[in-house]
Structure formats: structure tokens, C-alpha cells
Amino acid sequence: MKEPLLGAFEEHNKRKHMVGPLQQIHAPMRRFRDYEEVDYVIVGVGSAGGVLVQRLARAGFNVVGIEAGPFWDTEHDWVSDEVGSHDLYWTEPRVTGGSDPLALGANNCGKGVGGGSVHWAAFTPRLHPSDFEVYTRDGVGADWPIDYADIMPYYEQLELEMPVAGPAYYPWGHPHGYAYGPHPMGGVGNALIKGCTALDIPVSIGGPVAILSGSHGDRPHCIYRGFCIQGCKVGAKASTLVTHVPDAVKTGAEIRDRSMVSRIEVGKNGRVTGVHYFDIEGNAHFQKAKAVIVSGYAIETPRLLMHSACAGHEHGLANSSGTLGRYLMAQAGNVVMGRFDQPVRMYKAPPAHALTEQFYETNAKNDFARGFAIQTVGPLPVAFGKQMIAAKKAWGWGLRREMMDYNHWATFGLLGEILPWNDNRVTLSDDKDRFGLRVAHVSFNLHENDKNLIKAAKKKTEDVMWAAGAEQVVQEARYAHLVGGCRMGKDARTSVVDKFGRTHDVANLFVCDGSVFPTQGSANPGLTIQALAARTADYLIEQGAAIFNSNKRDMATPRLRRELAPPATWGKGVPRLK
């Protein structure tokens, strides 16, 4: 064969911006000038920022999304390789500390348009109703200023927009079903089913996961090759780069990539007037805006607000409560690995495609509050090798021998709720980055409730692995999914933002990302982050110009604007039976 079946490979064409093998952004992107005052500047175009920029642009606002990383052209920039995916992660300098320091980077922070949704595993369980009133129910943590009923319509909407594949009936939390059919089981999913079934533990199979189980629009279905967390070149996995940003550009938004926001400017009237940022060459700019939304996630959002300290906000912008940067949370994410006699080939499926939430809620018999989930995970060989180093201290020839056994191993991940503690926090280090900005210092400590929960969750996950038929079981201690640092709440004395993400201290400054979570549950946070972003967008749209010219705070619940969803991304699937 002299050339490929579909013709010779094309050279990279800068006039075509590809966000999937079949998806491209056709329209030229609108460009605003620094001296133009736009309606909204959104700092960070990740899971939340991608939804916000799309909704606000489609509603007719002038919007600029400023992103520190690249605006990915997936066909040109991405490779199906673990090492080659390094640039998807936030690898800028940070300092970690505390008694139980966090590992930061690939596991929990993204950089580039789409943010962490580009390299997430796309598991999309909802929070439970109990998660919104943890303090009331269990006397620990904090209550949210919203309840499950407030966010449920947005869960349903985003599950259709991504869309999410899952079972027809999901029994935990608020029982519900999914419009798109579940994925077939891979070897690691079958192992979880076998282990849970042997112990009479209910298990959900085939999702919920925001990966296409069948082709949808111009996105092909999953081909089960396991590169989900390296950036899906197939285009089957949902990320805001694929699901929302193209429509944002089409409807008039600008995505200003490779631009590092350094400070939010506050005017003499106490309202924000725009953001200072550096371009890729280090040149300083100022973008004027009528309102600013910070969507930089759990570390960079508090860091930016601290960098924006000024007269009247000496301890950080929007920090009159003293809680900015505090109550940072990571979920316990220990990985339990089991070797089986027969091949498992855990890469032959989405890494996350089966789980149980049977142990999610507080059980009075336990010596800890709250609970955990058990999920499938499917590390590729490099990640597996790191796990073998951590779990078995394998090295040299011993590590090579373990790597040759890769296809015989299955991995389960526990996802445990670590409570919000005042001493787990983000502050500013004396170290500086390449722009001369002080880098984040992240301090993290486990408390007795957390340690007891992790011990029990690890034991239960190991029991499931043994029950599945593993002949050898080991585990790696780790964390996952950062949230918190700018918690939402009703009381301005104990929180940073209100229930719509508006900062208590500055009327036209909003925060919308995982940093606003008061608690985190034992569910992956991605779906909740996007649902909150859609809800905040509906609020901003309903308030209209009042956001720009009034300090009055209308707390009325907005209506759900389904018509502002990206066209052709929702409305299909199995109809719901009322």
C-alpha cells in the first residue's frame, strides 16, 4: 500500500483547530483588545471555566477566557503515550508540607484549555443528598448553602451534555438512571463484580462515566485502548475542550491561552475592574472587565486571590472571613492491586467503569464519620511501575519482573471522604515562579477520623480483591481530587463565597470551581463542578446588567436554561420514564 486508505496524512494546518479526529473549530475566534472592557473575564478555562465561557457567550455576553496553558489542537499536540502526556498537567513549582503532604501535578491539576477534564478518568457519580448537610446529619464538616434538590436538575442536564454512559438504575444517594447505555465490562471491572458479588456487596457496572459507549454527533465511540487520562485523541471522552469550548468560540467568546493571570485589580469603588496577566513571552497586560470569575481550581484560585491583596483586602482579596485557602480537601485514593492467574488486561476498558458506593454513608458501627467508595482504576505500564515501586519496593530486575506480569494485575481504588480541616490550607511560599509570583505552599495533615476511615476502606477494598480470586494483594497509599480553599456558605464570617459563587466581599467578583466545595463526599468531583458552573451561569444571565452596576444581592433561584446548552450535545438517548 503506497498511502493510507483515506489518503496521505495532512500537514498541520494552523487555520484548522482540531479538538478531536473529526471535530474542528470552523469559525475564526473573536479577538478583544486589552483596552476593550468586556463583560466577563474568566480566569481558567477548565471544567468550570469551559462551561461558564460557553453559557455566557451563547447568552450574548462579551467573554474572555484566560488560560495559563495551551489551547490544545489534539491532532497536533497530543500523543498516545504516558510520558508524552506530561504537558497536560500543572507542573509549575509548588511547595508541599504538613504531616501528610500531598503529591501535586498529574493526579489532580490540569494546565491547558479543558483543564483537569482533559486528563480525568471521566467518572461522574453525583454527590449524595447527605453530602450537602454533613454537619447537620453527622456533626462534622460543614453544611452547604444549597441542597441536593438545587443541583439535581443541573446533574441531569450535564449528564446529557457530556453525555454520561451508565446503568438504567443507579441505587445510591438519590436513585436515578442514565440516558445513554453502559459500557461493556473489561477485565478489571469483572474482577470488581466477582469480588463484590462474593461478599454480597451491590456493584454498578458500565459507568457512570462521561465516555461515549456509542458514536454521538461528530464524536466517535470509545475503542477501549486505555489512554483516557493521557488526553483522549479518539474524542470519545468528554472534556470541556470537546463539549463546550467549541460552541463558546462559535458564539463569540475569546480563549486567550498561554496567559498567566497575576493579579485582580480593584477600583476605588471597591469593585474589580479587570485582571493583570503575562503572555507567553512575559509581557504584562491588563484586561478590563465588568466582572471577573476565577476558575483556577483548589490551589491556583486561592493563590491568585492572595496575590491580589490590596488596600482594604490586606490578607487577600475576598478574605474578610480569614478562610481563604483553608479547608483544603483531598480524597483518600489508595490503590489496591491484585495479581490473578489468568490475564486481566486492565487497559482494555475505561479505567473507571465499575464501582460500589455501598459504604458511602456514615455507619454508627464505625469509629469514623462519613464513608468511601470502591472503584476500578486501570493504570498504564508507567503508572503501574510507579505503583509497584511504592507497594513492593520493587527495583532493578525485580521491577522488570513485575512489569512483565502487567497483564495479570487488576487495580481497585478506594475513594474516601477526608473532612475539611482548618489547618489544611494553601498559603504563599517565599519561592517565586518564572513570572516573579510567589508560588503556592500547600500544607496537609490527616486527622484521627481520616486515618480511621482510610484504614477501614483499605481493609474492605483488599477483602474485595481477595474475594475476586487474587493470589497476591498489595496497596499504594495516595490521594486524589483536590477541592476546597474558597468554601461557599451562608455566613460571610466563615466562608468566601455565597451559594452562587459570588464573593461576600466584592459584588462583581465570583469564584466557580472545585475550591468552593464545603465538603467533598466520596464521589469524583468533576460532574458537580460542571453542574455548579451551569447553575452559576444561569444566575449571572438572570441577573443581567445588575452584576455590572449594582452591589445588591438577589438570592432568588434562577431558572434552568436548557436552550443555552451546546447544540447537538444533548436531547438524545433513552427517554426518561416519569
XYZ file of C-alpha atoms in Angstrom:
578
model
C 0.000 0.000 0.000
C 1.566 3.277 -1.141
C -0.555 5.573 1.024
C -3.124 5.276 3.854
C -6.658 4.171 2.935
C -8.113 7.641 3.456
C -5.295 9.419 1.663
C -1.964 10.928 2.590
C -1.583 12.439 6.042
C -2.055 16.205 6.039
C 0.499 18.652 7.337
C -0.550 20.649 10.392
C -2.837 23.454 9.248
C -2.963 26.378 11.672
C -6.241 27.504 10.130
C -7.861 24.285 11.330
C -8.137 23.880 15.077
C -8.824 20.240 15.850
C -10.335 19.177 19.168
C -10.812 15.565 18.061
C -10.121 13.443 14.992
C -13.420 14.590 13.432
C -14.058 17.783 15.391
C -12.682 21.131 14.381
C -13.454 24.712 15.268
C -14.548 26.224 11.984
C -15.224 29.867 12.811
C -12.352 32.315 13.359
C -12.129 33.311 17.003
C -13.173 36.784 18.060
C -10.329 38.878 19.481
C -10.814 41.577 22.100
C -8.246 44.292 22.782
C -6.891 44.992 26.244
C -8.474 48.445 26.191
C -11.913 46.982 25.404
C -13.975 46.453 28.533
C -15.566 43.031 28.221
C -18.482 41.818 30.300
C -16.748 38.833 31.888
C -13.175 37.682 32.262
C -12.982 34.028 33.306
C -9.642 33.017 34.793
C -9.057 29.366 33.924
C -10.841 27.501 31.128
C -11.102 24.075 32.723
C -14.071 22.051 33.933
C -15.953 25.040 35.356
C -14.468 27.749 33.151
C -15.286 25.845 29.967
C -18.968 25.606 30.889
C -19.104 29.241 32.038
C -17.481 30.687 28.926
C -19.860 28.695 26.715
C -23.050 29.586 28.584
C -22.240 33.293 28.912
C -21.132 33.659 25.288
C -24.246 31.909 23.991
C -26.344 34.249 26.171
C -24.802 37.216 24.337
C -22.164 38.494 26.775
C -18.686 39.573 25.693
C -16.446 36.978 27.348
C -12.705 36.341 27.504
C -11.443 33.086 28.987
C -7.816 33.456 30.064
C -5.919 30.181 30.401
C -2.340 29.648 31.607
C -1.834 26.611 29.380
C -2.239 25.959 25.649
C -5.431 25.868 23.608
C -4.876 22.264 22.603
C -5.020 21.149 18.996
C -5.493 17.499 19.815
C -4.299 16.129 16.492
C -1.124 18.187 16.593
C -0.336 18.447 20.306
C -1.360 15.108 21.811
C 0.234 11.703 21.614
C -0.972 8.332 22.845
C 1.878 7.933 25.254
C 2.146 8.169 29.036
C 5.354 10.182 29.080
C 4.209 12.353 26.184
C 1.147 13.462 28.135
C 3.280 15.266 30.713
C 2.320 18.707 29.418
C -1.362 18.147 30.266
C -0.600 18.580 33.954
C 0.179 21.598 36.099
C 3.886 21.127 36.741
C 4.777 24.685 37.746
C 6.684 24.908 41.048
C 4.766 24.407 44.288
C 5.796 23.698 47.864
C 4.132 20.946 49.885
C 4.249 20.366 53.610
C 2.359 19.207 56.674
C 2.430 15.849 58.420
C 0.905 14.079 55.395
C 1.995 16.104 52.362
C 0.175 15.854 49.051
C 1.724 14.901 45.737
C 0.659 17.560 43.244
C 0.536 17.502 39.458
C -0.665 14.676 37.238
C -3.071 13.286 39.807
C -5.068 16.430 40.482
C -4.136 19.515 38.429
C -4.527 20.326 34.738
C -2.994 23.011 32.551
C -4.442 23.989 29.196
C -7.906 24.558 27.805
C -10.124 21.881 29.307
C -8.026 21.837 32.483
C -8.287 18.666 34.536
C -11.188 17.417 32.417
C -8.655 16.712 29.671
C -6.875 14.098 31.805
C -9.605 12.974 34.196
C -10.846 9.398 34.128
C -14.337 10.858 33.431
C -16.061 9.009 36.279
C -19.184 11.072 37.002
C -21.090 9.882 40.075
C -23.246 12.514 41.774
C -22.843 13.708 45.328
C -25.440 12.227 47.682
C -28.158 14.282 49.405
C -26.291 13.697 52.680
C -23.208 15.478 51.343
C -24.992 18.814 51.442
C -25.801 18.583 55.166
C -22.882 16.717 56.710
C -22.749 18.877 59.822
C -26.488 18.625 60.452
C -26.521 14.854 59.998
C -23.172 13.794 61.406
C -21.837 16.712 63.428
C -18.649 17.006 61.356
C -17.511 19.158 58.445
C -19.911 21.825 57.264
C -23.286 22.166 55.562
C -23.543 23.530 52.038
C -25.733 26.620 51.474
C -27.623 24.587 48.851
C -29.193 21.144 48.973
C -29.396 18.247 46.553
C -32.653 19.493 45.022
C -30.906 22.720 43.949
C -28.273 20.926 41.918
C -30.168 17.837 40.730
C -31.573 19.489 37.543
C -28.029 20.502 36.610
C -26.741 16.983 37.221
C -29.377 15.707 34.790
C -28.563 18.424 32.256
C -24.781 17.950 32.266
C -25.167 14.165 32.118
C -26.906 14.726 28.788
C -24.445 17.335 27.533
C -21.271 15.318 28.169
C -23.013 12.765 27.739
C -22.667 10.200 30.530
C -22.980 6.465 29.910
C -24.296 4.410 32.798
C -26.780 1.876 34.088
C -30.529 2.276 33.730
C -30.803 2.262 37.519
C -28.233 3.603 39.970
C -29.240 2.756 43.541
C -27.172 5.020 45.805
C -27.749 8.549 47.030
C -30.790 9.791 45.158
C -31.535 6.747 42.944
C -31.597 7.611 39.250
C -30.730 6.268 35.821
C -28.746 7.318 32.765
C -29.994 8.106 29.288
C -27.048 6.518 27.489
C -26.267 2.825 27.769
C -23.382 1.484 29.900
C -20.006 0.309 28.662
C -19.185 -3.400 28.387
C -17.049 -4.794 31.171
C -13.281 -5.034 30.972
C -11.187 -7.478 32.954
C -10.737 -5.174 35.945
C -14.480 -4.474 36.042
C -15.219 -8.178 36.000
C -12.816 -8.616 38.919
C -14.660 -5.976 40.947
C -18.011 -7.579 40.124
C -16.715 -11.002 41.167
C -15.271 -9.747 44.442
C -18.306 -7.660 45.387
C -20.731 -10.437 44.460
C -18.845 -12.955 46.606
C -19.232 -10.593 49.582
C -22.864 -9.640 48.823
C -21.888 -6.038 48.028
C -24.032 -4.279 45.388
C -21.997 -3.006 42.441
C -22.742 -0.695 39.490
C -21.283 -1.661 36.135
C -20.546 0.203 32.916
C -20.491 3.680 34.455
C -21.442 6.380 35.215
C -18.634 7.624 33.012
C -18.529 10.534 30.536
C -17.122 8.419 27.727
C -19.175 7.551 24.663
C -20.432 3.976 24.562
C -21.766 4.746 21.081
C -20.914 7.412 18.495
C -22.507 10.794 19.170
C -22.611 13.650 16.691
C -19.095 14.147 15.328
C -17.513 12.231 18.205
C -16.654 8.539 17.721
C -17.279 5.925 20.402
C -14.662 4.593 22.790
C -12.317 1.992 21.296
C -11.137 0.670 24.706
C -7.419 1.239 24.458
C -6.935 2.709 27.943
C -5.433 6.155 27.226
C -8.234 8.096 28.943
C -6.081 10.019 31.403
C -3.468 10.895 28.787
C -5.889 13.022 26.748
C -8.315 11.124 24.532
C -7.198 11.503 20.910
C -10.177 9.394 19.867
C -12.555 12.130 21.051
C -14.811 9.690 22.902
C -14.083 11.074 26.375
C -15.850 14.255 27.428
C -13.822 17.298 28.379
C -14.914 20.911 28.160
C -12.328 21.276 25.379
C -14.567 18.947 23.352
C -18.063 19.538 24.739
C -18.309 23.280 25.488
C -15.370 25.366 24.289
C -16.045 24.929 20.537
C -19.533 26.387 20.990
C -18.108 29.209 23.116
C -15.789 30.220 20.270
C -18.586 29.879 17.714
C -20.840 32.211 19.714
C -18.247 34.956 20.187
C -16.018 34.134 23.153
C -12.267 34.556 23.054
C -9.966 31.935 24.562
C -6.676 33.656 25.395
C -4.279 30.821 26.060
C -0.725 30.714 27.423
C -1.580 33.714 29.588
C -0.852 33.688 33.323
C -3.107 35.921 35.395
C -1.073 37.548 38.165
C -3.496 39.859 39.955
C -7.095 41.050 40.020
C -7.431 44.837 40.054
C -9.810 46.555 42.481
C -11.096 50.061 41.736
C -11.682 52.941 44.128
C -15.345 51.942 44.393
C -14.397 48.540 45.816
C -15.359 46.624 42.679
C -12.991 44.673 40.454
C -12.080 46.286 37.152
C -10.146 43.529 35.373
C -7.080 41.303 35.570
C -3.344 41.678 35.069
C -1.639 38.850 33.188
C 1.582 37.838 31.470
C 1.641 36.468 27.931
C 3.897 33.608 26.856
C 6.804 35.992 26.279
C 6.475 37.500 29.741
C 4.900 40.770 28.602
C 2.477 42.320 31.073
C -1.129 43.119 30.061
C -4.333 44.301 31.681
C -7.759 43.128 30.502
C -10.626 45.387 31.546
C -13.853 43.672 32.586
C -17.163 44.497 34.221
C -16.954 41.310 36.296
C -14.371 38.611 36.982
C -14.898 34.889 37.590
C -11.972 32.899 38.995
C -11.972 29.238 37.942
C -8.384 28.231 38.648
C -9.246 25.303 40.953
C -8.302 24.498 44.532
C -4.714 25.783 44.591
C -4.413 28.450 41.912
C -7.697 30.178 42.836
C -6.692 30.894 46.461
C -3.200 31.750 45.263
C -4.495 34.382 42.828
C -6.794 35.924 45.419
C -3.862 36.125 47.838
C -1.703 37.743 45.147
C -4.482 40.313 44.693
C -4.197 41.688 48.235
C -4.641 45.462 48.274
C -5.905 48.281 50.483
C -8.995 47.015 52.261
C -8.033 43.430 51.401
C -4.613 43.220 53.028
C -4.836 39.480 53.736
C -6.041 38.534 50.284
C -8.910 39.580 48.072
C -12.302 38.423 49.410
C -10.735 37.176 52.648
C -12.544 39.117 55.371
C -13.510 35.732 56.883
C -9.901 34.574 57.131
C -10.906 31.298 55.475
C -9.307 31.916 52.076
C -7.045 28.951 51.332
C -8.314 26.987 54.341
C -10.325 23.750 54.450
C -8.447 22.292 51.505
C -9.504 18.691 50.931
C -8.100 15.715 49.067
C -9.833 12.380 48.917
C -8.131 9.254 50.172
C -7.210 7.416 46.992
C -5.303 4.280 47.989
C -4.842 1.838 45.132
C -5.184 -1.879 45.907
C -3.563 -4.200 43.363
C -4.183 -7.896 42.941
C -2.386 -10.448 40.779
C -4.530 -13.073 39.044
C -3.547 -16.348 37.457
C -5.404 -15.513 34.247
C -4.718 -12.338 32.232
C -6.816 -9.295 33.177
C -5.542 -6.685 30.687
C -6.903 -3.807 32.723
C -6.153 -1.258 29.974
C -8.881 -2.782 27.776
C -11.676 -0.592 29.135
C -12.156 2.902 30.504
C -10.051 2.982 33.705
C -13.179 3.866 35.693
C -16.202 1.810 34.642
C -17.490 -0.040 37.713
C -17.900 0.912 41.367
C -19.731 0.392 44.604
C -20.950 3.167 46.909
C -22.301 0.732 49.487
C -20.008 2.211 52.159
C -20.546 5.874 51.249
C -22.716 6.974 54.194
C -21.925 7.272 57.896
C -22.357 3.993 59.770
C -22.776 4.254 63.545
C -20.842 0.987 63.967
C -17.673 2.572 62.560
C -15.139 4.576 64.550
C -15.293 7.342 61.937
C -17.871 9.566 60.275
C -18.725 9.505 56.564
C -17.501 6.806 54.194
C -15.894 5.692 50.950
C -16.442 4.191 47.515
C -14.545 1.431 45.700
C -13.866 1.955 42.001
C -11.971 0.338 39.166
C -8.785 2.012 38.022
C -6.642 0.978 35.073
C -3.081 2.308 35.203
C -0.975 2.005 32.085
C 2.522 0.467 32.425
C 4.473 3.547 33.579
C 1.932 4.339 36.302
C 1.777 0.639 37.199
C 5.550 0.581 37.558
C 5.425 3.509 39.975
C 2.772 1.683 41.980
C 4.946 -1.428 42.173
C 7.849 0.693 43.420
C 5.625 2.170 46.129
C 3.766 -1.020 47.060
C 6.503 -3.652 46.811
C 9.696 -1.560 46.834
C 10.462 -3.241 43.512
C 13.551 -2.018 41.674
C 16.001 -3.172 39.049
C 15.394 -6.732 37.919
C 12.602 -7.108 40.485
C 10.714 -4.218 38.908
C 11.272 -5.637 35.418
C 9.814 -8.947 36.576
C 6.713 -7.198 37.954
C 6.323 -5.213 34.736
C 6.370 -8.396 32.668
C 3.373 -9.507 34.740
C 1.406 -6.329 33.987
C -1.428 -8.094 32.157
C -2.146 -10.307 35.177
C -2.827 -7.465 37.604
C -6.099 -5.691 38.465
C -6.347 -2.464 40.442
C -9.156 -1.061 42.579
C -9.127 2.430 44.004
C -10.810 3.462 47.203
C -12.199 6.987 47.250
C -12.603 8.127 50.833
C -14.008 11.347 52.271
C -11.385 13.321 54.165
C -13.091 16.012 56.207
C -12.446 19.762 55.873
C -9.929 20.887 58.490
C -8.828 24.438 59.211
C -5.116 23.541 59.149
C -5.223 22.026 55.642
C -4.585 25.082 53.565
C -2.959 26.991 50.726
C -0.666 29.915 51.544
C 2.058 31.757 49.635
C 5.620 30.494 49.740
C 8.652 32.772 49.586
C 9.713 30.872 46.444
C 8.813 32.509 43.145
C 7.913 31.240 39.697
C 9.255 32.389 36.324
C 6.934 35.414 36.388
C 8.209 36.532 39.779
C 4.993 35.431 41.515
C 5.132 33.678 44.879
C 4.248 30.022 44.438
C 1.653 28.152 46.456
C 2.554 26.389 49.684
C 0.173 23.513 50.396
C 0.025 22.105 53.920
C -1.915 18.892 54.534
C -2.494 16.813 57.660
C -4.610 13.743 58.325
C -6.746 13.762 61.479
C -7.974 10.789 63.512
C -11.281 10.452 61.638
C -9.415 10.451 58.321
C -6.918 7.825 59.460
C -9.630 5.531 60.798
C -11.621 5.848 57.587
C -8.606 5.091 55.397
C -7.713 2.037 57.477
C -11.222 0.594 57.176
C -11.562 1.450 53.476
C -8.216 -0.131 52.649
C -9.180 -3.310 54.513
C -12.557 -3.561 52.758
C -11.001 -2.969 49.325
C -8.399 -5.652 49.992
C -11.175 -8.030 51.077
C -12.947 -7.445 47.747
C -9.731 -8.083 45.830
C -9.097 -11.347 47.686
C -12.737 -12.392 47.152
C -12.286 -11.768 43.429
C -9.685 -14.521 43.371
C -6.408 -12.609 43.574
C -3.421 -14.726 44.545
C -1.407 -11.724 45.764
C -2.635 -8.334 47.053
C -0.600 -5.156 47.695
C -1.512 -1.488 48.024
C -0.186 2.026 47.416
C -1.167 4.933 49.679
C -2.137 8.045 47.729
C -4.619 10.916 47.466
C -6.931 12.173 44.724
C -9.184 15.071 43.745
C -8.343 18.351 45.431
C -11.258 20.618 46.391
C -11.855 23.427 48.894
C -9.924 26.581 49.712
C -12.699 29.079 48.857
C -15.659 27.446 50.561
C -19.210 28.583 49.906
C -21.561 29.349 52.773
C -24.408 31.468 54.068
C -22.277 33.285 56.646
C -19.706 35.774 55.354
C -17.768 35.323 58.608
C -16.986 31.664 57.865
C -16.882 31.392 54.050
C -15.531 33.106 50.940
C -18.484 32.927 48.511
C -22.259 32.590 48.638
C -24.373 29.849 47.079
C -23.923 31.289 43.567
C -20.146 31.711 43.864
C -20.257 35.482 44.422
C -17.589 36.566 46.903
C -19.072 38.014 50.074
C -16.659 40.969 49.954
C -16.756 42.079 46.299
C -20.056 42.186 44.422
C -18.689 41.651 40.896
C -16.085 39.013 41.761
C -17.066 35.339 41.560
C -15.343 32.028 42.209
C -16.602 28.929 40.404
C -14.603 25.717 40.549
C -13.870 22.890 42.970
C -12.451 25.320 45.522
C -15.972 26.341 46.623
C -16.852 22.854 47.975
C -17.545 22.942 51.752
C -17.255 19.111 51.857
C -16.369 16.593 49.192
C -18.182 13.298 49.698
C -16.758 10.102 48.222
C -17.694 10.899 44.630
C -15.404 12.182 41.888
C -15.971 15.970 41.798
C -15.940 16.648 38.027
C -19.681 16.389 37.385
C -20.518 18.541 40.409
C -18.026 21.220 39.327
C -19.622 21.477 35.884
C -23.146 21.396 37.311
C -22.297 24.258 39.683
C -20.824 26.211 36.757
C -24.024 25.848 34.725
C -26.051 26.937 37.751
C -23.825 29.986 38.344
C -24.102 30.895 34.666
C -27.902 30.763 34.854
C -27.770 33.083 37.864
C -25.488 35.568 36.093
C -27.663 35.529 32.986
C -30.824 36.110 35.001
C -29.222 38.988 36.919
C -28.077 40.614 33.693
C -26.569 44.101 33.976
C -27.193 44.204 37.730
C -23.966 42.212 38.162
C -22.080 45.069 36.490
C -23.607 48.122 38.129
C -25.149 47.152 41.465
C -23.945 45.837 44.800
C -27.384 44.498 45.624
C -27.501 40.739 46.110
C -30.572 38.993 44.764
C -30.515 35.413 46.082
C -33.502 34.180 44.058
C -33.011 30.808 42.369
C -32.606 31.167 38.584
C -34.440 29.038 36.071
C -32.592 26.276 34.254
C -31.808 27.428 30.715
C -31.638 24.224 28.717
C -31.730 26.223 25.488
C -28.213 27.558 26.189
C -26.633 24.108 26.140
C -24.249 23.471 23.234
C -26.365 22.422 20.226
C -26.409 18.736 19.362
C -24.802 17.739 22.673
C -27.987 16.838 24.496
C -31.584 15.758 23.981
C -30.826 12.277 22.699
C -30.651 8.945 24.423
C -33.147 6.720 26.172
C -36.197 8.763 27.221
C -36.842 9.079 30.944
C -39.943 7.428 32.308
C -41.743 9.803 34.665
